[in-house]
CSV table of C-alpha atoms in Angstrom, one decimal:
chain,number,residue,atom,x,y,z
V,59,ASP,CA,25.4,-7.0,14.5
V,60,LYS,CA,23.9,-4.1,15.1
V,61,ILE,CA,23.0,-3.0,11.3
V,62,PHE,CA,21.5,-6.9,10.8
V,63,PHE,CA,18.9,-6.0,13.7
V,64,LYS,CA,17.9,-2.9,12.3
V,65,LYS,CA,16.9,-4.4,9.2
V,66,VAL,CA,15.1,-7.1,10.8
V,67,ILE,CA,13.2,-4.4,13.0
V,68,ILE,CA,12.6,-2.2,9.8
V,69,ILE,CA,11.0,-5.8,8.1
V,70,TYR,CA,9.1,-6.5,11.4
V,71,PHE,CA,7.5,-2.8,11.3
V,72,ILE,CA,6.5,-2.8,8.0
V,73,SER,CA,5.3,-6.2,8.0
V,74,PHE,CA,3.5,-5.4,10.9
V,75,VAL,CA,1.7,-2.5,9.9
V,76,LEU,CA,0.4,-3.4,6.5
V,77,TYR,CA,-0.6,-7.0,8.2
V,78,SER,CA,-2.6,-5.4,10.7
V,79,ILE,CA,-4.7,-3.8,7.6
V,80,ILE,CA,-4.3,-7.2,5.9
V,81,SER,CA,-5.9,-9.0,8.9
V,82,ILE,CA,-9.0,-6.9,8.9
V,83,PHE,CA,-10.1,-8.3,5.3
V,84,LEU,CA,-9.3,-11.7,6.3
V,85,ILE,CA,-10.9,-11.7,9.7
V,86,ARG,CA,-14.3,-10.6,7.4
V,87,GLU,CA,-13.7,-12.3,4.2
V,88,VAL,CA,-13.4,-15.6,6.3
V,89,LYS,CA,-16.8,-17.1,6.2
V,90,PHE,CA,-17.2,-16.8,2.7
V,91,LEU,CA,-13.5,-17.7,1.7
V,92,LEU,CA,-14.3,-21.6,3.7
V,93,GLY,CA,-17.7,-21.9,1.9
V,94,TYR,CA,-19.9,-20.7,4.7
V,95,SER,CA,-23.3,-19.3,3.2
V,96,LEU,CA,-25.1,-15.8,4.3
V,97,GLY,CA,-25.9,-16.2,8.0
V,98,GLN,CA,-24.3,-19.4,8.3
V,99,PRO,CA,-23.0,-19.2,12.4
V,100,MET,CA,-19.5,-20.6,12.4
V,101,GLY,CA,-19.1,-23.3,15.3
V,102,ILE,CA,-16.5,-22.1,18.2
V,103,ILE,CA,-13.6,-24.2,17.1
V,104,GLU,CA,-13.6,-23.0,13.6
V,105,ILE,CA,-13.5,-19.0,15.0
V,106,PHE,CA,-10.7,-20.5,17.4
V,107,PHE,CA,-8.4,-21.6,15.1
V,108,VAL,CA,-9.1,-19.2,12.2
V,109,SER,CA,-8.8,-16.5,14.7
V,110,LEU,CA,-5.1,-18.0,15.6
V,111,ILE,CA,-4.6,-18.5,12.1
V,112,ILE,CA,-5.6,-15.0,10.9
V,113,LEU,CA,-3.8,-13.3,14.0
V,114,PHE,CA,-0.7,-15.8,14.6
V,115,PRO,CA,1.5,-13.7,11.6
V,116,LEU,CA,0.2,-10.1,13.5
V,117,GLY,CA,1.7,-11.9,17.1
V,118,ILE,CA,5.0,-13.2,15.2
V,119,PHE,CA,5.6,-9.5,13.6
V,120,HIS,CA,4.7,-7.7,17.4
V,121,SER,CA,6.8,-10.2,19.5
V,122,GLY,CA,9.7,-10.5,16.7
V,123,LEU,CA,9.5,-6.6,16.5
V,124,PHE,CA,9.9,-6.7,20.4
V,125,VAL,CA,12.3,-9.2,20.3
V,126,ALA,CA,14.6,-7.4,17.9
V,127,LEU,CA,14.1,-3.7,19.9
V,128,SER,CA,15.3,-5.2,23.2
V,129,GLU,CA,18.3,-6.6,21.3
V,130,GLU,CA,19.0,-3.1,19.5
V,131,PHE,CA,18.7,-1.3,22.8
V,132,SER,CA,20.9,-3.8,24.5
V,133,PHE,CA,23.9,-2.1,22.5
V,134,LYS,CA,23.6,0.6,24.1
V,135,LYS,CA,25.9,1.6,27.4
V,136,ASN,CA,23.1,0.8,29.7
V,137,LYS,CA,21.8,-2.4,28.9
V,138,THR,CA,19.3,-2.8,31.9
V,139,PHE,CA,17.6,1.1,31.8
V,140,ALA,CA,17.7,0.3,27.8
V,141,ILE,CA,15.7,-3.4,28.0
V,142,ASN,CA,13.2,-1.4,30.4
V,143,LYS,CA,12.9,1.3,28.1
V,144,VAL,CA,11.6,-1.1,25.6
V,145,TYR,CA,9.1,-2.6,28.4
V,146,LEU,CA,7.9,0.4,29.1
V,147,TYR,CA,7.6,1.6,25.5
V,148,GLU,CA,5.4,-1.5,25.0
V,149,ILE,CA,3.3,-0.8,27.7
V,150,PHE,CA,2.5,2.6,26.6
V,151,GLY,CA,2.2,1.0,22.9
V,152,THR,CA,-0.7,-1.8,24.5
V,153,VAL,CA,-2.7,0.7,26.6
V,154,ILE,CA,-2.9,3.4,24.1
V,155,GLY,CA,-3.2,1.5,20.9
V,156,GLY,CA,-4.9,-1.8,21.9
V,157,ILE,CA,-7.3,-0.6,24.8
V,158,LEU,CA,-8.1,3.2,24.8
V,159,LEU,CA,-8.2,3.6,21.0
V,160,PRO,CA,-10.8,0.8,20.1
V,161,PHE,CA,-13.1,1.5,23.1
V,162,VAL,CA,-13.1,5.4,23.4
V,163,LEU,CA,-12.8,5.5,19.3
V,164,LEU,CA,-14.7,2.5,18.3
V,165,GLN,CA,-18.4,4.3,18.9
V,166,LYS,CA,-17.0,7.7,16.6
V,167,LEU,CA,-15.1,5.7,13.9
V,168,ASN,CA,-14.8,2.3,12.1
V,169,VAL,CA,-12.4,-0.1,11.8
V,170,PHE,CA,-10.2,0.9,9.5
V,171,GLN,CA,-10.0,4.4,10.7
V,172,ILE,CA,-8.5,3.6,13.8
V,173,ILE,CA,-6.2,0.6,12.6
V,174,PHE,CA,-5.4,3.5,10.0
V,175,LEU,CA,-5.4,5.5,13.2
V,176,SER,CA,-2.5,3.3,15.3
V,177,ASN,CA,-0.8,2.5,12.6
V,178,ILE,CA,0.1,6.3,12.2
V,179,ILE,CA,1.1,6.6,15.8
V,180,PHE,CA,2.9,3.5,15.2
V,181,CYS,CA,5.3,5.2,12.5
V,182,LEU,CA,5.3,8.7,14.5
V,183,SER,CA,7.2,7.0,17.5
V,184,PHE,CA,9.4,4.5,15.4
V,185,ILE,CA,10.1,7.9,13.1
V,186,PHE,CA,12.3,8.6,15.9
V,187,TYR,CA,14.0,5.2,15.9
V,188,SER,CA,15.3,5.5,12.1
V,189,ASP,CA,17.3,8.5,10.7
V,190,LYS,CA,18.1,6.2,7.6
V,191,HIS,CA,14.3,4.5,6.7
V,192,LYS,CA,12.8,7.9,7.5
V,193,LYS,CA,11.7,7.9,3.6
V,194,TRP,CA,9.7,4.7,3.9
V,195,ILE,CA,7.8,5.7,7.2
V,196,ILE,CA,6.4,8.7,5.8
V,197,THR,CA,5.5,6.8,3.1
V,198,ILE,CA,3.5,4.6,5.5
V,199,ILE,CA,2.3,7.4,6.8
V,200,LEU,CA,0.8,9.5,4.3
V,201,ILE,CA,-0.5,6.3,3.2
V,202,ASN,CA,-2.4,5.8,6.3
V,203,ILE,CA,-3.5,9.0,6.2
V,204,LEU,CA,-4.9,8.6,2.6
V,205,GLY,CA,-6.4,5.6,4.2
V,206,ILE,CA,-8.1,7.3,6.5
V,207,ASN,CA,-9.7,9.6,4.1
V,208,PHE,CA,-11.4,6.5,2.7
V,209,SER,CA,-12.1,4.6,5.4
V,210,LYS,CA,-15.6,4.7,4.8
V,211,GLN,CA,-15.3,3.3,1.4
V,212,ILE,CA,-13.0,0.4,2.5
V,213,ASN,CA,-15.3,-0.8,5.4
V,214,PHE,CA,-18.6,-0.7,2.8
V,215,LEU,CA,-16.9,-3.3,0.7
V,216,SER,CA,-15.4,-5.4,3.6
V,217,THR,CA,-18.9,-5.5,4.7
V,218,LYS,CA,-20.6,-5.4,1.3
V,219,ARG,CA,-20.4,-9.2,1.5
V,220,PHE,CA,-22.1,-9.9,4.5
V,221,TYR,CA,-25.5,-8.7,3.1
V,222,LYS,CA,-28.0,-9.3,0.0
V,223,GLN,CA,-29.8,-5.8,0.1
V,224,GLU,CA,-28.3,-2.2,0.0
V,225,ILE,CA,-26.0,-1.2,3.2
V,226,LEU,CA,-27.5,2.5,4.1
V,227,SER,CA,-25.5,3.1,7.7
V,228,ILE,CA,-23.0,1.0,9.3
V,229,LYS,CA,-22.5,1.6,12.8
V,230,ASN,CA,-19.9,0.3,15.5
V,231,SER,CA,-20.6,-0.8,18.8
V,232,VAL,CA,-18.1,-2.2,21.7
V,233,TYR,CA,-20.9,-4.5,22.1
V,234,ASN,CA,-20.6,-6.0,18.5
């Protein structure tokens, strides 16, 4: 049913955007949540399972969105071309949002600015998909724009627990 898939797509879309921000906080807080003290390293097995647990929902939302969009596009007349279109969008999104943005912008922007920026790009690409939900999408875009404006403060708050002393500067690097 086409209406069902539109609802599923919107749910996956909103979940993906929100959880992408939440996952950064979870990754930064996991050592404290598990009871590790400041400076105590986690083992490779713990890192693997924690990463799997934190990133699993993001993968579910992303792959669910892909499957639901493929099904949605299959309702069109030329089914082969429609599904190829979804694969093409997926490749462009992966290259731009997954490879280009972090490696090019990481030296200039913090992690939250990159997440908010990629969410805005994701929302702008999605705005053409759904006429009915434009208000929600525009609201999410505005929240992400607001997030970009406060991203230095958000980044500072999320790294504050790492250090006992005052943080004067935070610099990102592709070598972190």
